[in-house]
Amino acid sequence: LIVFLKIERIQGPVAYICLSFAGCVLVADALMHLLPHALEGADHDSMSFLGIAATLGGFSVLMVGEIFGGHDHDHSEGGIAAFGIANLLVEMLHNFVDGITLGVTWASGTAGGISATIAIACHELPQELGDFIVLRAAGFSTGKLLFFNFLASLTCVAGAVLTLVLGDLLATTVKSTAEAVTAGSFLALAYNMVFPQVMETINKTHKAPRTRRLAKLACLASGVAAIASMQFIGQLEAHGHSHAHGHGDGGHGHAHGVAHAEEAGHGHAHGHAEKVGHGQQEEVGHGHAHGHAEEAGHGHGHGEL
């Protein structure tokens, strides 16, 4: 991708197609992943609260844009556009949510933890690609981009540690709120910053109306590919989650079955020993009194046999 971006002849088309892909990944992640997870199992009051959280997340991104560059999408004096800084801040929050998810799932069991780790790793592939594209378009060099992206990823560790400190229940509540805030910020980042940058790049690259229309169609195809990839990853995530649940339930049932079999076998062996012992004692002829006492002491056991 870096090689293509350095080829001057195709630099513009590669930039706006990749930016379109990145913006659609943000929108799809917000509407297909983050918000549905945040609202899962929520009542009406909780939904209202999460809606407010999502709105505040969107407003916070707009404020970042105003503070670091307003509506101007050109690079600032330091060489970094406002939407690049906003993208880093939003990615920090997103990684924090992933850290809480990993902490909760690993605390609940190894199978669930492994499934969640694989799902998040697959989910991060298009997300990280989109981040790279957005940060490059914002003016970050490759070295700075990798460095700041690494710093943003450290919030994942903070989310996992928070789970250990607060416990699963409280951490899950924090996770739902953070997911809603992240979803709102993703939508604001895509619609207010990334997509306008796509249009600006198209207008700078092409002058003829027909060529611009073709460029927009190419961006639309890129967006469809982004949504399809997020849908596919969501299906993998759901499959892994159900598999982990099924594996855990099956193991629990198997353990109950073994315990029941052991109990039945123990009872059978005990009853058999009592029966044999009683018969042997009667054959040897220990007397009617001893037989009567044993019958009284073990009458319930013989009745079950």
JSON list of N, CA and C in Angstrom, two decimals, residues 96-141:
[
{"chain": "A", "resi": 96, "resn": "PHE", "atom": "N", "xyz": [-9.44, 0.29, 24.25]},
{"chain": "A", "resi": 96, "resn": "PHE", "atom": "CA", "xyz": [-9.83, 0.15, 25.65]},
{"chain": "A", "resi": 96, "resn": "PHE", "atom": "C", "xyz": [-11.03, -0.79, 25.79]},
{"chain": "A", "resi": 97, "resn": "VAL", "atom": "N", "xyz": [-12.00, -0.65, 24.90]},
{"chain": "A", "resi": 97, "resn": "VAL", "atom": "CA", "xyz": [-13.17, -1.54, 24.89]},
{"chain": "A", "resi": 97, "resn": "VAL", "atom": "C", "xyz": [-12.74, -2.99, 24.62]},
{"chain": "A", "resi": 98, "resn": "ASP", "atom": "N", "xyz": [-11.84, -3.16, 23.66]},
{"chain": "A", "resi": 98, "resn": "ASP", "atom": "CA", "xyz": [-11.35, -4.51, 23.36]},
{"chain": "A", "resi": 98, "resn": "ASP", "atom": "C", "xyz": [-10.65, -5.12, 24.57]},
{"chain": "A", "resi": 99, "resn": "GLY", "atom": "N", "xyz": [-9.92, -4.30, 25.31]},
{"chain": "A", "resi": 99, "resn": "GLY", "atom": "CA", "xyz": [-9.24, -4.81, 26.51]},
{"chain": "A", "resi": 99, "resn": "GLY", "atom": "C", "xyz": [-10.23, -5.29, 27.57]},
{"chain": "A", "resi": 100, "resn": "ILE", "atom": "N", "xyz": [-11.32, -4.54, 27.76]},
{"chain": "A", "resi": 100, "resn": "ILE", "atom": "CA", "xyz": [-12.35, -4.98, 28.71]},
{"chain": "A", "resi": 100, "resn": "ILE", "atom": "C", "xyz": [-12.98, -6.29, 28.24]},
{"chain": "A", "resi": 101, "resn": "THR", "atom": "N", "xyz": [-13.24, -6.40, 26.93]},
{"chain": "A", "resi": 101, "resn": "THR", "atom": "CA", "xyz": [-13.81, -7.63, 26.39]},
{"chain": "A", "resi": 101, "resn": "THR", "atom": "C", "xyz": [-12.91, -8.83, 26.65]},
{"chain": "A", "resi": 102, "resn": "LEU", "atom": "N", "xyz": [-11.62, -8.65, 26.42]},
{"chain": "A", "resi": 102, "resn": "LEU", "atom": "CA", "xyz": [-10.67, -9.74, 26.66]},
{"chain": "A", "resi": 102, "resn": "LEU", "atom": "C", "xyz": [-10.61, -10.09, 28.14]},
{"chain": "A", "resi": 103, "resn": "GLY", "atom": "N", "xyz": [-10.61, -9.09, 29.00]},
{"chain": "A", "resi": 103, "resn": "GLY", "atom": "CA", "xyz": [-10.55, -9.35, 30.44]},
{"chain": "A", "resi": 103, "resn": "GLY", "atom": "C", "xyz": [-11.75, -10.13, 30.93]},
{"chain": "A", "resi": 104, "resn": "VAL", "atom": "N", "xyz": [-12.95, -9.73, 30.48]},
{"chain": "A", "resi": 104, "resn": "VAL", "atom": "CA", "xyz": [-14.18, -10.40, 30.92]},
{"chain": "A", "resi": 104, "resn": "VAL", "atom": "C", "xyz": [-14.25, -11.83, 30.39]},
{"chain": "A", "resi": 105, "resn": "THR", "atom": "N", "xyz": [-13.93, -12.04, 29.12]},
{"chain": "A", "resi": 105, "resn": "THR", "atom": "CA", "xyz": [-14.05, -13.37, 28.52]},
{"chain": "A", "resi": 105, "resn": "THR", "atom": "C", "xyz": [-13.01, -14.34, 29.07]},
{"chain": "A", "resi": 106, "resn": "TRP", "atom": "N", "xyz": [-11.79, -13.87, 29.26]},
{"chain": "A", "resi": 106, "resn": "TRP", "atom": "CA", "xyz": [-10.78, -14.76, 29.84]},
{"chain": "A", "resi": 106, "resn": "TRP", "atom": "C", "xyz": [-11.08, -15.09, 31.29]},
{"chain": "A", "resi": 107, "resn": "ALA", "atom": "N", "xyz": [-11.70, -14.15, 32.02]},
{"chain": "A", "resi": 107, "resn": "ALA", "atom": "CA", "xyz": [-12.08, -14.44, 33.41]},
{"chain": "A", "resi": 107, "resn": "ALA", "atom": "C", "xyz": [-13.19, -15.48, 33.48]},
{"chain": "A", "resi": 108, "resn": "SER", "atom": "N", "xyz": [-14.05, -15.55, 32.44]},
{"chain": "A", "resi": 108, "resn": "SER", "atom": "CA", "xyz": [-15.16, -16.50, 32.44]},
{"chain": "A", "resi": 108, "resn": "SER", "atom": "C", "xyz": [-14.73, -17.90, 32.01]},
{"chain": "A", "resi": 109, "resn": "GLY", "atom": "N", "xyz": [-13.60, -18.04, 31.35]},
{"chain": "A", "resi": 109, "resn": "GLY", "atom": "CA", "xyz": [-13.15, -19.38, 30.93]},
{"chain": "A", "resi": 109, "resn": "GLY", "atom": "C", "xyz": [-12.15, -19.30, 29.79]},
{"chain": "A", "resi": 110, "resn": "THR", "atom": "N", "xyz": [-11.35, -20.35, 29.67]},
{"chain": "A", "resi": 110, "resn": "THR", "atom": "CA", "xyz": [-10.30, -20.38, 28.64]},
{"chain": "A", "resi": 110, "resn": "THR", "atom": "C", "xyz": [-10.89, -20.43, 27.24]},
{"chain": "A", "resi": 111, "resn": "ALA", "atom": "N", "xyz": [-11.93, -21.26, 27.04]},
{"chain": "A", "resi": 111, "resn": "ALA", "atom": "CA", "xyz": [-12.53, -21.40, 25.71]},
{"chain": "A", "resi": 111, "resn": "ALA", "atom": "C", "xyz": [-13.10, -20.07, 25.22]},
{"chain": "A", "resi": 112, "resn": "GLY", "atom": "N", "xyz": [-13.81, -19.37, 26.08]},
{"chain": "A", "resi": 112, "resn": "GLY", "atom": "CA", "xyz": [-14.36, -18.07, 25.71]},
{"chain": "A", "resi": 112, "resn": "GLY", "atom": "C", "xyz": [-13.28, -17.04, 25.46]},
{"chain": "A", "resi": 113, "resn": "GLY", "atom": "N", "xyz": [-12.21, -17.09, 26.25]},
{"chain": "A", "resi": 113, "resn": "GLY", "atom": "CA", "xyz": [-11.10, -16.16, 26.06]},
{"chain": "A", "resi": 113, "resn": "GLY", "atom": "C", "xyz": [-10.40, -16.35, 24.74]},
{"chain": "A", "resi": 114, "resn": "ILE", "atom": "N", "xyz": [-10.17, -17.61, 24.36]},
{"chain": "A", "resi": 114, "resn": "ILE", "atom": "CA", "xyz": [-9.51, -17.89, 23.08]},
{"chain": "A", "resi": 114, "resn": "ILE", "atom": "C", "xyz": [-10.40, -17.44, 21.93]},
{"chain": "A", "resi": 115, "resn": "SER", "atom": "N", "xyz": [-11.69, -17.73, 22.00]},
{"chain": "A", "resi": 115, "resn": "SER", "atom": "CA", "xyz": [-12.62, -17.32, 20.93]},
{"chain": "A", "resi": 115, "resn": "SER", "atom": "C", "xyz": [-12.67, -15.81, 20.79]},
{"chain": "A", "resi": 116, "resn": "ALA", "atom": "N", "xyz": [-12.71, -15.10, 21.93]},
{"chain": "A", "resi": 116, "resn": "ALA", "atom": "CA", "xyz": [-12.76, -13.64, 21.89]},
{"chain": "A", "resi": 116, "resn": "ALA", "atom": "C", "xyz": [-11.47, -13.05, 21.32]},
{"chain": "A", "resi": 117, "resn": "THR", "atom": "N", "xyz": [-10.34, -13.65, 21.67]},
{"chain": "A", "resi": 117, "resn": "THR", "atom": "CA", "xyz": [-9.06, -13.17, 21.17]},
{"chain": "A", "resi": 117, "resn": "THR", "atom": "C", "xyz": [-8.97, -13.31, 19.66]},
{"chain": "A", "resi": 118, "resn": "ILE", "atom": "N", "xyz": [-9.40, -14.47, 19.15]},
{"chain": "A", "resi": 118, "resn": "ILE", "atom": "CA", "xyz": [-9.37, -14.70, 17.70]},
{"chain": "A", "resi": 118, "resn": "ILE", "atom": "C", "xyz": [-10.33, -13.74, 16.99]},
{"chain": "A", "resi": 119, "resn": "ALA", "atom": "N", "xyz": [-11.52, -13.56, 17.58]},
{"chain": "A", "resi": 119, "resn": "ALA", "atom": "CA", "xyz": [-12.52, -12.67, 16.97]},
{"chain": "A", "resi": 119, "resn": "ALA", "atom": "C", "xyz": [-12.01, -11.23, 16.91]},
{"chain": "A", "resi": 120, "resn": "ILE", "atom": "N", "xyz": [-11.40, -10.76, 18.00]},
{"chain": "A", "resi": 120, "resn": "ILE", "atom": "CA", "xyz": [-10.89, -9.38, 18.03]},
{"chain": "A", "resi": 120, "resn": "ILE", "atom": "C", "xyz": [-9.73, -9.22, 17.06]},
{"chain": "A", "resi": 121, "resn": "ALA", "atom": "N", "xyz": [-8.86, -10.25, 16.97]},
{"chain": "A", "resi": 121, "resn": "ALA", "atom": "CA", "xyz": [-7.74, -10.18, 16.03]},
{"chain": "A", "resi": 121, "resn": "ALA", "atom": "C", "xyz": [-8.24, -10.06, 14.59]},
{"chain": "A", "resi": 122, "resn": "CYS", "atom": "N", "xyz": [-9.25, -10.86, 14.23]},
{"chain": "A", "resi": 122, "resn": "CYS", "atom": "CA", "xyz": [-9.82, -10.78, 12.88]},
{"chain": "A", "resi": 122, "resn": "CYS", "atom": "C", "xyz": [-10.52, -9.44, 12.66]},
{"chain": "A", "resi": 123, "resn": "HIS", "atom": "N", "xyz": [-11.20, -8.98, 13.71]},
{"chain": "A", "resi": 123, "resn": "HIS", "atom": "CA", "xyz": [-11.93, -7.72, 13.62]},
{"chain": "A", "resi": 123, "resn": "HIS", "atom": "C", "xyz": [-10.98, -6.54, 13.42]},
{"chain": "A", "resi": 124, "resn": "GLU", "atom": "N", "xyz": [-9.78, -6.65, 13.99]},
{"chain": "A", "resi": 124, "resn": "GLU", "atom": "CA", "xyz": [-8.82, -5.54, 13.93]},
{"chain": "A", "resi": 124, "resn": "GLU", "atom": "C", "xyz": [-8.14, -5.43, 12.57]},
{"chain": "A", "resi": 125, "resn": "LEU", "atom": "N", "xyz": [-8.19, -6.46, 11.75]},
{"chain": "A", "resi": 125, "resn": "LEU", "atom": "CA", "xyz": [-7.50, -6.41, 10.45]},
{"chain": "A", "resi": 125, "resn": "LEU", "atom": "C", "xyz": [-8.01, -5.26, 9.57]},
{"chain": "A", "resi": 126, "resn": "PRO", "atom": "N", "xyz": [-9.30, -5.21, 9.24]},
{"chain": "A", "resi": 126, "resn": "PRO", "atom": "CA", "xyz": [-9.76, -4.05, 8.45]},
{"chain": "A", "resi": 126, "resn": "PRO", "atom": "C", "xyz": [-9.69, -2.75, 9.22]},
{"chain": "A", "resi": 127, "resn": "GLN", "atom": "N", "xyz": [-9.86, -2.83, 10.55]},
{"chain": "A", "resi": 127, "resn": "GLN", "atom": "CA", "xyz": [-9.80, -1.61, 11.36]},
{"chain": "A", "resi": 127, "resn": "GLN", "atom": "C", "xyz": [-8.41, -0.98, 11.32]},
{"chain": "A", "resi": 128, "resn": "GLU", "atom": "N", "xyz": [-7.38, -1.80, 11.49]},
{"chain": "A", "resi": 128, "resn": "GLU", "atom": "CA", "xyz": [-6.01, -1.29, 11.47]},
{"chain": "A", "resi": 128, "resn": "GLU", "atom": "C", "xyz": [-5.63, -0.80, 10.08]},
{"chain": "A", "resi": 129, "resn": "LEU", "atom": "N", "xyz": [-6.11, -1.48, 9.05]},
{"chain": "A", "resi": 129, "resn": "LEU", "atom": "CA", "xyz": [-5.87, -1.02, 7.69]},
{"chain": "A", "resi": 129, "resn": "LEU", "atom": "C", "xyz": [-6.49, 0.36, 7.47]},
{"chain": "A", "resi": 130, "resn": "GLY", "atom": "N", "xyz": [-7.71, 0.53, 7.96]},
{"chain": "A", "resi": 130, "resn": "GLY", "atom": "CA", "xyz": [-8.37, 1.82, 7.85]},
{"chain": "A", "resi": 130, "resn": "GLY", "atom": "C", "xyz": [-7.63, 2.91, 8.63]},
{"chain": "A", "resi": 131, "resn": "ASP", "atom": "N", "xyz": [-7.16, 2.56, 9.84]},
{"chain": "A", "resi": 131, "resn": "ASP", "atom": "CA", "xyz": [-6.40, 3.54, 10.63]},
{"chain": "A", "resi": 131, "resn": "ASP", "atom": "C", "xyz": [-5.14, 3.98, 9.89]},
{"chain": "A", "resi": 132, "resn": "PHE", "atom": "N", "xyz": [-4.45, 3.01, 9.30]},
{"chain": "A", "resi": 132, "resn": "PHE", "atom": "CA", "xyz": [-3.23, 3.33, 8.56]},
{"chain": "A", "resi": 132, "resn": "PHE", "atom": "C", "xyz": [-3.53, 4.31, 7.43]},
{"chain": "A", "resi": 133, "resn": "ILE", "atom": "N", "xyz": [-4.59, 4.04, 6.70]},
{"chain": "A", "resi": 133, "resn": "ILE", "atom": "CA", "xyz": [-4.94, 4.90, 5.56]},
{"chain": "A", "resi": 133, "resn": "ILE", "atom": "C", "xyz": [-5.30, 6.30, 6.02]},
{"chain": "A", "resi": 134, "resn": "VAL", "atom": "N", "xyz": [-6.11, 6.39, 7.08]},
{"chain": "A", "resi": 134, "resn": "VAL", "atom": "CA", "xyz": [-6.53, 7.70, 7.57]},
{"chain": "A", "resi": 134, "resn": "VAL", "atom": "C", "xyz": [-5.35, 8.49, 8.10]},
{"chain": "A", "resi": 135, "resn": "LEU", "atom": "N", "xyz": [-4.48, 7.85, 8.87]},
{"chain": "A", "resi": 135, "resn": "LEU", "atom": "CA", "xyz": [-3.34, 8.55, 9.45]},
{"chain": "A", "resi": 135, "resn": "LEU", "atom": "C", "xyz": [-2.35, 8.98, 8.37]},
{"chain": "A", "resi": 136, "resn": "ARG", "atom": "N", "xyz": [-2.17, 8.17, 7.34]},
{"chain": "A", "resi": 136, "resn": "ARG", "atom": "CA", "xyz": [-1.31, 8.57, 6.23]},
{"chain": "A", "resi": 136, "resn": "ARG", "atom": "C", "xyz": [-1.88, 9.79, 5.51]},
{"chain": "A", "resi": 137, "resn": "ALA", "atom": "N", "xyz": [-3.19, 9.77, 5.30]},
{"chain": "A", "resi": 137, "resn": "ALA", "atom": "CA", "xyz": [-3.83, 10.90, 4.64]},
{"chain": "A", "resi": 137, "resn": "ALA", "atom": "C", "xyz": [-3.79, 12.16, 5.50]},
{"chain": "A", "resi": 138, "resn": "ALA", "atom": "N", "xyz": [-3.72, 11.96, 6.83]},
{"chain": "A", "resi": 138, "resn": "ALA", "atom": "CA", "xyz": [-3.67, 13.11, 7.74]},
{"chain": "A", "resi": 138, "resn": "ALA", "atom": "C", "xyz": [-2.29, 13.73, 7.83]},
{"chain": "A", "resi": 139, "resn": "GLY", "atom": "N", "xyz": [-1.28, 13.08, 7.26]},
{"chain": "A", "resi": 139, "resn": "GLY", "atom": "CA", "xyz": [0.05, 13.67, 7.24]},
{"chain": "A", "resi": 139, "resn": "GLY", "atom": "C", "xyz": [1.07, 12.97, 8.10]},
{"chain": "A", "resi": 140, "resn": "PHE", "atom": "N", "xyz": [0.72, 11.85, 8.74]},
{"chain": "A", "resi": 140, "resn": "PHE", "atom": "CA", "xyz": [1.69, 11.10, 9.53]},
{"chain": "A", "resi": 140, "resn": "PHE", "atom": "C", "xyz": [2.68, 10.38, 8.61]},
{"chain": "A", "resi": 141, "resn": "SER", "atom": "N", "xyz": [3.96, 10.44, 8.96]},
{"chain": "A", "resi": 141, "resn": "SER", "atom": "CA", "xyz": [4.94, 9.59, 8.28]},
{"chain": "A", "resi": 141, "resn": "SER", "atom": "C", "xyz": [4.76, 8.16, 8.76]}
]
